[in-house]
Amino acid sequence: MKNLNIIKTALVCLLFQGFANNCEAQGKFKIDGTVTGLADGKIYFMHGKKTDSVQVNKGKFQITGELQDPVEYVAFANTSDQRKMTEKAYVSLFAEASPMILQLNYADLSKSKLKGSKAQDDAYKYNAITDKIRLKYKKELDQFDAIRKKYDDARAAKKSEEVLEAIKYEDNDARGRLEPMYKEYENASFQFMKDNPKSYYSLFLLRMNTRNLKYDEAKAYYDSFNPLYKKGEMAKSLEADIENMKKGVPGAPAGPFNTVDINGNPLKLEDFKGKYLLVDFWASWCVPCRKGNPHLLKLYGEYKPKGLEILGVSDDDRAHDKWRKAVEKDGIGVWKHVLRGYELKEGTYEKINPEKDISEGYNIHVLPTKILVDPNGIIVARYDGGEDDDARMDADLKRIFANK
């Protein structure tokens, strides 16, 4: 399931993961700022894992500090609670070891402008490209926004789950109409990386688009980038992401797990040895996931007698009740269900137990994603929710169980 705010969300997530390390600082930075709409008061500055309040006097402020990497994420917000950071409530920027000038718009921080950072200049350059793309889809975007508002209003009015779920289906249809726009974004990212291999922003774009590439493609882009930026923690994290792309693909071993199912019973990968296992990564809030359940039930009824098992891995770690209700309502309790098993530090997007996250072992970035594992624990197919995935999955299962 694609998300219009994927880059915005990723910026927040990456910022609060904290790329700061213990190596020698790369240099000092200074930001001289002005704030339109706030003469005297407080704003919040985020750098690495730290969130500091900054006093604004007569519409001005100054921030100095050290960078561990040549370029790092910083952010400004009107709240220190990440969960309240709406699109207008914060702005993420690329800071470099140089004097920078920042003009903040307190009423809409997303419209703020930073000068003095080459990486941020390139970000604005890319944004100008995507702004033109967005204009082509204004009608579809307006429809999408209207449905989102309809959902927010319904939730505020405490409408029933049935009403909210119906609006979610409208939302999903609206997202579908924006698929061509997402594809243009993707193409624009790849073109920017090809045209600007020495730009730090190309490194960032690759981080945002690895899910759309195969391992060899992502590695080739990375190898073409500026060696200067490969010394930083951002690059190391990206390298790890690229290596992680070897997981969850045909020929790789299935990611091990040791957890408990929806009924509290212990469950591990070895329990499925000797059978084909379809691991379904889904969530109660994921409309395409829910739409696909009738088809999964059909496949399960046809192939379970021949040796197929299904395991549902839900991204509902913070919504157990909704998870259980979805399993019951969709009638999919006939196969095993577990939660992915991740935990976040309170008020942040920082994972505190990635080693227990089942999704990590399969390199999951999109819901729904289905992974087919053979009786020996080796992955034989991956289905990332593409248009032809159901047909491919049907054909694969038909071939596997033809003589059983």
Tab-separated table of C-alpha atoms in Angstrom:
chain	number	residue	atom	x	y	z
A	1	MET	CA	0.000	0.000	0.000
A	2	LYS	CA	1.630	3.220	-1.111
A	3	ASN	CA	1.509	6.414	0.924
A	4	LEU	CA	1.424	10.007	-0.309
A	5	ASN	CA	3.468	11.078	2.702
A	6	ILE	CA	6.117	8.389	2.418
A	7	ILE	CA	9.028	10.815	2.029
A	8	LYS	CA	7.744	13.036	4.844
A	9	THR	CA	7.327	10.064	7.165
A	10	ALA	CA	10.684	8.632	6.198
A	11	LEU	CA	12.400	11.923	7.019
A	12	VAL	CA	10.907	11.917	10.506
A	13	CYS	CA	11.740	8.239	11.044
A	14	LEU	CA	15.330	8.634	9.852
A	15	LEU	CA	15.836	11.779	11.872
A	16	PHE	CA	14.776	10.159	15.099
A	17	GLN	CA	16.703	6.972	14.525
A	18	GLY	CA	19.682	9.218	15.237
A	19	PHE	CA	22.628	8.781	12.905
A	20	ALA	CA	25.028	10.380	15.364
A	21	ASN	CA	28.091	8.271	16.139
A	22	ASN	CA	31.217	8.544	18.256
A	23	CYS	CA	33.669	9.478	15.540
A	24	GLU	CA	35.375	12.844	15.260
A	25	ALA	CA	33.049	15.683	14.284
A	26	GLN	CA	33.020	16.628	10.594
A	27	GLY	CA	32.568	20.317	11.305
A	28	LYS	CA	30.569	23.036	12.961
A	29	PHE	CA	27.337	24.488	11.684
A	30	LYS	CA	25.519	27.719	12.406
A	31	ILE	CA	21.936	28.574	11.577
A	32	ASP	CA	20.734	32.174	11.785
A	33	GLY	CA	16.980	32.090	11.730
A	34	THR	CA	13.989	34.366	11.458
A	35	VAL	CA	10.407	33.347	12.231
A	36	THR	CA	7.400	34.808	10.508
A	37	GLY	CA	4.328	34.620	12.734
A	38	LEU	CA	6.141	34.255	16.072
A	39	ALA	CA	7.805	37.287	17.615
A	40	ASP	CA	8.644	35.774	21.004
A	41	GLY	CA	8.218	32.175	22.025
A	42	LYS	CA	9.600	28.697	21.635
A	43	ILE	CA	10.312	26.339	18.746
A	44	TYR	CA	11.831	22.844	18.861
A	45	PHE	CA	15.070	21.813	17.190
A	46	MET	CA	15.780	18.140	16.513
A	47	HIS	CA	19.219	16.790	15.691
A	48	GLY	CA	20.020	13.103	15.953
A	49	LYS	CA	18.297	11.760	19.048
A	50	LYS	CA	18.130	15.133	20.765
A	51	THR	CA	15.198	17.519	20.897
A	52	ASP	CA	15.955	20.976	22.271
A	53	SER	CA	13.763	24.000	22.752
A	54	VAL	CA	14.993	27.197	21.129
A	55	GLN	CA	13.956	30.625	22.311
A	56	VAL	CA	12.755	33.074	19.670
A	57	ASN	CA	13.284	36.750	20.516
A	58	LYS	CA	11.868	39.470	18.291
A	59	GLY	CA	11.389	36.919	15.549
A	60	LYS	CA	15.013	35.773	15.522
A	61	PHE	CA	17.115	32.887	16.845
A	62	GLN	CA	20.521	31.282	16.338
A	63	ILE	CA	21.653	27.657	16.625
A	64	THR	CA	25.195	26.286	16.538
A	65	GLY	CA	26.501	22.762	16.827
A	66	GLU	CA	28.701	20.016	15.439
A	67	LEU	CA	28.036	17.503	12.679
A	68	GLN	CA	29.344	13.954	12.885
A	69	ASP	CA	28.682	13.458	9.153
A	70	PRO	CA	29.264	15.822	6.200
A	71	VAL	CA	25.481	16.264	5.937
A	72	GLU	CA	22.870	15.494	8.593
A	73	TYR	CA	19.134	15.780	9.095
A	74	VAL	CA	17.830	18.494	11.357
A	75	ALA	CA	14.243	19.501	11.937
A	76	PHE	CA	12.212	22.326	13.404
A	77	ALA	CA	8.740	21.882	14.878
A	78	ASN	CA	6.135	23.589	17.001
A	79	THR	CA	5.810	20.506	19.231
A	80	SER	CA	8.212	17.969	20.717
A	81	ASP	CA	5.705	15.116	20.298
A	82	GLN	CA	6.410	13.372	16.979
A	83	ARG	CA	2.884	11.952	16.865
A	84	LYS	CA	1.494	15.495	16.622
A	85	MET	CA	3.765	16.587	13.794
A	86	THR	CA	1.350	17.286	10.999
A	87	GLU	CA	2.583	18.458	7.605
A	88	LYS	CA	2.442	22.085	8.723
A	89	ALA	CA	3.888	21.464	12.178
A	90	TYR	CA	7.480	20.665	11.231
A	91	VAL	CA	10.129	20.886	8.538
A	92	SER	CA	13.073	18.532	7.917
A	93	LEU	CA	16.227	19.972	6.395
A	94	PHE	CA	19.761	19.003	5.403
A	95	ALA	CA	22.427	20.803	7.437
A	96	GLU	CA	26.073	21.139	6.425
A	97	ALA	CA	29.199	22.522	8.092
A	98	SER	CA	28.672	26.058	6.879
A	99	PRO	CA	26.813	29.227	7.867
A	100	MET	CA	23.152	28.812	6.967
A	101	ILE	CA	20.195	31.157	6.940
A	102	LEU	CA	16.728	29.826	7.734
A	103	GLN	CA	13.399	31.545	7.235
A	104	LEU	CA	10.692	29.770	9.242
A	105	ASN	CA	6.994	30.219	8.579
A	106	TYR	CA	5.416	29.438	11.954
A	107	ALA	CA	1.908	29.026	10.511
A	108	ASP	CA	3.174	26.426	8.019
A	109	LEU	CA	6.669	25.202	8.798
A	110	SER	CA	6.715	23.097	5.631
A	111	LYS	CA	7.037	26.352	3.651
A	112	SER	CA	10.249	27.346	5.447
A	113	LYS	CA	13.398	27.972	3.399
A	114	LEU	CA	17.062	27.188	4.178
A	115	LYS	CA	20.008	28.794	2.374
A	116	GLY	CA	23.667	27.790	2.575
A	117	SER	CA	23.281	24.004	2.269
A	118	LYS	CA	24.102	22.402	-1.100
A	119	ALA	CA	22.214	19.250	-0.118
A	120	GLN	CA	19.121	21.300	0.685
A	121	ASP	CA	19.484	23.183	-2.608
A	122	ASP	CA	19.338	19.822	-4.378
A	123	ALA	CA	16.300	18.853	-2.324
A	124	TYR	CA	14.531	22.002	-3.523
A	125	LYS	CA	15.630	21.172	-7.078
A	126	TYR	CA	14.032	17.736	-6.842
A	127	ASN	CA	10.917	19.140	-5.166
A	128	ALA	CA	10.438	21.517	-8.094
A	129	ILE	CA	10.279	18.457	-10.359
A	130	THR	CA	7.752	16.651	-8.189
A	131	ASP	CA	5.680	19.836	-7.779
A	132	LYS	CA	5.142	19.829	-11.542
A	133	ILE	CA	4.090	16.191	-11.376
A	134	ARG	CA	1.629	16.939	-8.592
A	135	LEU	CA	0.011	19.673	-10.680
A	136	LYS	CA	-0.856	17.084	-13.321
A	137	TYR	CA	-2.818	15.135	-10.710
A	138	LYS	CA	-4.493	18.018	-8.898
A	139	LYS	CA	-7.983	16.591	-9.435
A	140	GLU	CA	-7.013	13.185	-8.052
A	141	LEU	CA	-5.112	14.756	-5.150
A	142	ASP	CA	-8.073	16.957	-4.266
A	143	GLN	CA	-10.306	13.871	-4.242
A	144	PHE	CA	-7.811	12.067	-2.041
A	145	ASP	CA	-7.619	15.001	0.393
A	146	ALA	CA	-11.418	15.261	0.529
A	147	ILE	CA	-11.737	11.596	1.449
A	148	ARG	CA	-9.017	11.924	4.103
A	149	LYS	CA	-10.917	14.859	5.611
A	150	LYS	CA	-14.133	12.858	5.440
A	151	TYR	CA	-12.453	10.091	7.422
A	152	ASP	CA	-10.971	12.497	10.006
A	153	ASP	CA	-14.363	14.169	10.474
A	154	ALA	CA	-16.099	10.809	10.848
A	155	ARG	CA	-13.577	9.666	13.430
A	156	ALA	CA	-13.902	12.941	15.344
A	157	ALA	CA	-17.673	12.457	15.323
A	158	LYS	CA	-17.149	8.932	16.726
A	159	LYS	CA	-18.832	7.226	13.798
A	160	SER	CA	-19.114	3.454	13.861
A	161	GLU	CA	-16.322	1.122	12.740
A	162	GLU	CA	-18.486	0.143	9.775
A	163	VAL	CA	-18.710	3.763	8.607
A	164	LEU	CA	-14.970	4.298	9.066
A	165	GLU	CA	-14.141	1.099	7.226
A	166	ALA	CA	-16.321	2.106	4.270
A	167	ILE	CA	-14.432	5.402	4.016
A	168	LYS	CA	-11.144	3.496	4.102
A	169	TYR	CA	-12.255	1.652	0.989
A	170	GLU	CA	-12.956	5.010	-0.691
A	171	ASP	CA	-9.490	6.113	0.395
A	172	ASN	CA	-7.959	3.008	-1.145
A	173	ASP	CA	-9.721	3.661	-4.461
A	174	ALA	CA	-8.444	7.254	-4.417
A	175	ARG	CA	-4.899	6.017	-3.836
A	176	GLY	CA	-5.298	3.673	-6.784
A	177	ARG	CA	-6.098	6.606	-9.043
A	178	LEU	CA	-2.795	8.156	-7.952
A	179	GLU	CA	-0.672	5.164	-8.954
A	180	PRO	CA	0.483	6.890	-12.182
A	181	MET	CA	1.705	9.822	-10.078
A	182	TYR	CA	3.653	7.514	-7.774
A	183	LYS	CA	5.266	5.947	-10.830
A	184	GLU	CA	6.285	9.371	-12.126
A	185	TYR	CA	7.793	10.172	-8.716
A	186	GLU	CA	9.755	6.936	-8.890
A	187	ASN	CA	11.044	7.689	-12.394
A	188	ALA	CA	11.969	11.233	-11.344
A	189	SER	CA	13.987	9.854	-8.429
A	190	PHE	CA	15.954	7.476	-10.613
A	191	GLN	CA	16.604	10.182	-13.209
A	192	PHE	CA	17.823	12.593	-10.517
A	193	MET	CA	20.216	9.950	-9.167
A	194	LYS	CA	21.582	9.314	-12.661
A	195	ASP	CA	22.005	13.031	-13.373
A	196	ASN	CA	23.405	13.924	-9.931
A	197	PRO	CA	25.534	11.019	-8.661
A	198	LYS	CA	27.734	13.333	-6.577
A	199	SER	CA	24.788	14.893	-4.727
A	200	TYR	CA	24.041	13.925	-1.147
A	201	TYR	CA	20.354	14.104	-2.017
A	202	SER	CA	20.831	11.223	-4.460
A	203	LEU	CA	21.949	9.132	-1.491
A	204	PHE	CA	18.741	10.116	0.274
A	205	LEU	CA	16.578	9.296	-2.763
A	206	LEU	CA	18.142	5.855	-3.030
A	207	ARG	CA	17.283	5.276	0.629
A	208	MET	CA	13.674	6.114	-0.174
A	209	ASN	CA	13.509	3.952	-3.301
A	210	THR	CA	15.382	0.733	-2.560
A	211	ARG	CA	11.995	-1.030	-2.311
A	212	ASN	CA	11.521	-0.351	-6.034
A	213	LEU	CA	14.867	-1.855	-7.057
A	214	LYS	CA	16.583	-5.208	-7.137
A	215	TYR	CA	19.782	-5.714	-5.182
A	216	ASP	CA	22.126	-5.340	-8.185
A	217	GLU	CA	20.372	-2.142	-9.314
A	218	ALA	CA	20.551	-0.531	-5.868
A	219	LYS	CA	24.200	-1.531	-5.464
A	220	ALA	CA	25.094	0.000	-8.843
A	221	TYR	CA	23.522	3.331	-7.898
A	222	TYR	CA	25.274	3.324	-4.532
A	223	ASP	CA	28.666	2.543	-6.057
A	224	SER	CA	28.342	5.585	-8.375
A	225	PHE	CA	27.803	8.054	-5.526
A	226	ASN	CA	30.230	10.568	-3.981
A	227	PRO	CA	32.787	8.741	-1.759
A	228	LEU	CA	32.737	11.703	0.654
A	229	TYR	CA	29.193	10.947	1.721
A	230	LYS	CA	29.832	7.210	2.111
A	231	LYS	CA	31.814	7.923	5.277
A	232	GLY	CA	28.709	8.985	7.171
A	233	GLU	CA	26.178	7.034	9.198
A	234	MET	CA	23.455	7.713	6.636
A	235	ALA	CA	25.505	5.866	4.024
A	236	LYS	CA	26.257	3.016	6.410
A	237	SER	CA	22.561	2.667	7.139
A	238	LEU	CA	21.813	2.670	3.403
A	239	GLU	CA	24.479	0.038	2.826
A	240	ALA	CA	22.798	-2.111	5.451
A	241	ASP	CA	19.440	-1.576	3.730
A	242	ILE	CA	20.892	-2.675	0.404
A	243	GLU	CA	22.428	-5.793	1.940
A	244	ASN	CA	19.069	-6.453	3.600
A	245	MET	CA	17.574	-6.678	0.101
A	246	LYS	CA	19.102	-10.156	-0.093
A	247	LYS	CA	16.496	-11.249	2.453
A	248	GLY	CA	12.982	-12.315	1.573
A	249	VAL	CA	13.775	-13.075	-2.070
A	250	PRO	CA	13.652	-16.359	-3.983
A	251	GLY	CA	16.618	-18.549	-3.117
A	252	ALA	CA	17.174	-16.997	0.314
A	253	PRO	CA	16.379	-18.840	3.552
A	254	ALA	CA	13.161	-17.770	5.250
A	255	GLY	CA	13.694	-15.446	8.186
A	256	PRO	CA	13.501	-17.393	11.470
A	257	PHE	CA	11.082	-16.350	14.190
A	258	ASN	CA	10.065	-17.546	17.633
A	259	THR	CA	6.866	-15.944	18.854
A	260	VAL	CA	3.322	-16.664	20.059
A	261	ASP	CA	0.202	-16.838	17.928
A	262	ILE	CA	-3.114	-15.045	18.308
A	263	ASN	CA	-4.197	-17.624	20.892
A	264	GLY	CA	-1.044	-17.318	22.968
A	265	ASN	CA	0.519	-20.554	21.732
A	266	PRO	CA	4.260	-20.680	20.896
A	267	LEU	CA	5.061	-20.678	17.194
A	268	LYS	CA	8.322	-20.785	15.254
A	269	LEU	CA	9.364	-21.220	11.632
A	270	GLU	CA	10.455	-24.830	12.223
A	271	ASP	CA	6.851	-25.765	13.025
A	272	PHE	CA	6.078	-25.525	9.292
A	273	LYS	CA	8.954	-27.714	8.112
A	274	GLY	CA	7.866	-30.211	5.467
A	275	LYS	CA	5.076	-28.007	4.129
A	276	TYR	CA	4.804	-25.076	1.775
A	277	LEU	CA	4.196	-21.915	3.789
A	278	LEU	CA	2.685	-18.686	2.456
A	279	VAL	CA	3.655	-15.870	4.836
A	280	ASP	CA	1.111	-13.062	4.460
A	281	PHE	CA	2.299	-9.658	5.743
A	282	TRP	CA	-0.832	-7.587	6.281
A	283	ALA	CA	-2.669	-5.256	8.706
A	284	SER	CA	-6.247	-4.641	9.781
A	285	TRP	CA	-6.060	-1.088	8.377
A	286	CYS	CA	-4.654	-2.201	5.002
A	287	VAL	CA	-7.583	-2.249	2.563
A	288	PRO	CA	-5.790	-4.166	-0.236
A	289	CYS	CA	-4.798	-6.762	2.364
A	290	ARG	CA	-8.389	-7.188	3.495
A	291	LYS	CA	-9.675	-7.258	-0.085
A	292	GLY	CA	-7.345	-10.153	-0.810
A	293	ASN	CA	-8.550	-12.347	2.038
A	294	PRO	CA	-11.421	-14.026	0.141
A	295	HIS	CA	-8.931	-15.119	-2.499
A	296	LEU	CA	-6.557	-16.445	0.170
A	297	LEU	CA	-9.418	-18.416	1.725
A	298	LYS	CA	-10.131	-19.987	-1.652
A	299	LEU	CA	-6.489	-20.959	-2.121
A	300	TYR	CA	-6.253	-22.304	1.408
A	301	GLY	CA	-9.319	-24.474	0.940
A	302	GLU	CA	-7.916	-25.854	-2.317
A	303	TYR	CA	-4.301	-26.464	-1.319
A	304	LYS	CA	-4.249	-27.095	2.439
A	305	PRO	CA	-5.096	-30.792	1.883
A	306	LYS	CA	-2.062	-30.954	-0.426
A	307	GLY	CA	0.375	-29.395	2.066
A	308	LEU	CA	-0.062	-25.607	2.039
A	309	GLU	CA	-0.078	-23.563	5.227
A	310	ILE	CA	-0.624	-19.816	5.605
A	311	LEU	CA	0.790	-17.605	8.336
A	312	GLY	CA	-0.613	-14.105	8.777
A	313	VAL	CA	1.941	-11.616	10.135
A	314	SER	CA	0.060	-8.501	11.164
A	315	ASP	CA	1.359	-4.943	11.477
A	316	ASP	CA	-1.100	-4.303	14.312
A	317	ASP	CA	1.303	-4.385	17.268
A	318	ARG	CA	-0.365	-1.248	18.652
A	319	ALA	CA	-3.925	-2.320	17.872
A	320	HIS	CA	-4.467	-5.857	19.148
A	321	ASP	CA	-8.260	-5.531	19.308
A	322	LYS	CA	-8.519	-4.353	15.704
A	323	TRP	CA	-6.274	-7.222	14.650
A	324	ARG	CA	-8.457	-9.804	16.382
A	325	LYS	CA	-11.665	-8.286	15.019
A	326	ALA	CA	-10.297	-8.274	11.463
A	327	VAL	CA	-9.291	-11.939	11.714
A	328	GLU	CA	-12.755	-12.828	12.958
A	329	LYS	CA	-14.687	-10.638	10.522
A	330	ASP	CA	-12.764	-11.848	7.469
A	331	GLY	CA	-13.030	-15.476	8.542
A	332	ILE	CA	-9.286	-16.055	8.259
A	333	GLY	CA	-8.826	-17.620	11.679
A	334	VAL	CA	-8.519	-20.976	9.909
A	335	TRP	CA	-4.763	-20.374	9.595
A	336	LYS	CA	-2.135	-19.174	12.089
A	337	HIS	CA	-1.757	-15.512	12.992
A	338	VAL	CA	1.000	-13.577	14.755
A	339	LEU	CA	2.039	-9.958	15.200
A	340	ARG	CA	5.234	-8.781	13.547
A	341	GLY	CA	6.599	-8.118	17.042
A	342	TYR	CA	8.134	-4.647	16.913
A	343	GLU	CA	8.150	-2.020	19.655
A	344	LEU	CA	8.816	1.703	19.402
A	345	LYS	CA	10.276	3.987	22.011
A	346	GLU	CA	7.407	5.991	23.495
A	347	GLY	CA	6.638	9.103	21.464
A	348	THR	CA	9.147	8.232	18.722
A	349	TYR	CA	9.619	6.118	15.588
A	350	GLU	CA	12.742	4.494	17.059
A	351	LYS	CA	12.617	0.689	17.185
A	352	ILE	CA	13.812	-0.804	20.457
A	353	ASN	CA	13.746	-4.498	19.481
A	354	PRO	CA	14.441	-4.899	15.743
A	355	GLU	CA	15.753	-8.417	16.323
A	356	LYS	CA	12.208	-9.540	17.231
A	357	ASP	CA	10.542	-7.897	14.230
A	358	ILE	CA	9.526	-10.708	11.859
A	359	SER	CA	9.260	-8.220	8.976
A	360	GLU	CA	12.979	-7.429	9.281
A	361	GLY	CA	13.852	-10.995	8.321
A	362	TYR	CA	11.920	-10.657	5.047
A	363	ASN	CA	12.752	-7.037	4.089
A	364	ILE	CA	9.111	-5.927	4.136
A	365	HIS	CA	8.357	-2.346	3.045
A	366	VAL	CA	4.929	-2.645	1.417
A	367	LEU	CA	1.639	-4.198	2.538
A	368	PRO	CA	0.387	-6.583	1.416
A	369	THR	CA	3.473	-8.684	0.724
A	370	LYS	CA	3.369	-12.462	0.536
A	371	ILE	CA	6.372	-14.796	0.728
A	372	LEU	CA	6.168	-18.434	-0.392
A	373	VAL	CA	8.510	-20.786	1.483
A	374	ASP	CA	9.229	-24.369	0.455
A	375	PRO	CA	9.236	-27.402	2.806
A	376	ASN	CA	12.968	-26.926	3.460
A	377	GLY	CA	12.614	-23.304	4.582
A	378	ILE	CA	13.850	-21.736	1.321
A	379	ILE	CA	11.920	-18.872	-0.290
A	380	VAL	CA	10.626	-19.730	-3.745
A	381	ALA	CA	8.483	-16.660	-4.572
A	382	ARG	CA	7.701	-13.139	-3.428
A	383	TYR	CA	4.527	-11.150	-4.178
A	384	ASP	CA	4.691	-7.422	-3.345
A	385	GLY	CA	1.101	-6.485	-4.130
A	386	GLY	CA	1.552	-5.772	-7.826
A	387	GLU	CA	-1.298	-5.979	-10.312
A	388	ASP	CA	-0.309	-9.422	-11.566
A	389	ASP	CA	0.723	-10.883	-8.217
A	390	ASP	CA	-2.472	-12.865	-7.650
A	391	ALA	CA	-2.148	-14.422	-11.079
A	392	ARG	CA	1.511	-15.272	-10.459
A	393	MET	CA	0.701	-16.742	-7.064
A	394	ASP	CA	-2.138	-18.835	-8.509
A	395	ALA	CA	0.113	-20.143	-11.267
A	396	ASP	CA	2.920	-20.969	-8.834
A	397	LEU	CA	0.655	-22.879	-6.461
A	398	LYS	CA	-1.026	-24.720	-9.321
A	399	ARG	CA	2.355	-25.833	-10.633
A	400	ILE	CA	3.704	-26.826	-7.188
A	401	PHE	CA	0.674	-28.904	-6.240
A	402	ALA	CA	-0.152	-30.267	-9.709
A	403	ASN	CA	0.821	-33.829	-8.828
A	404	LYS	CA	-0.128	-33.864	-5.163
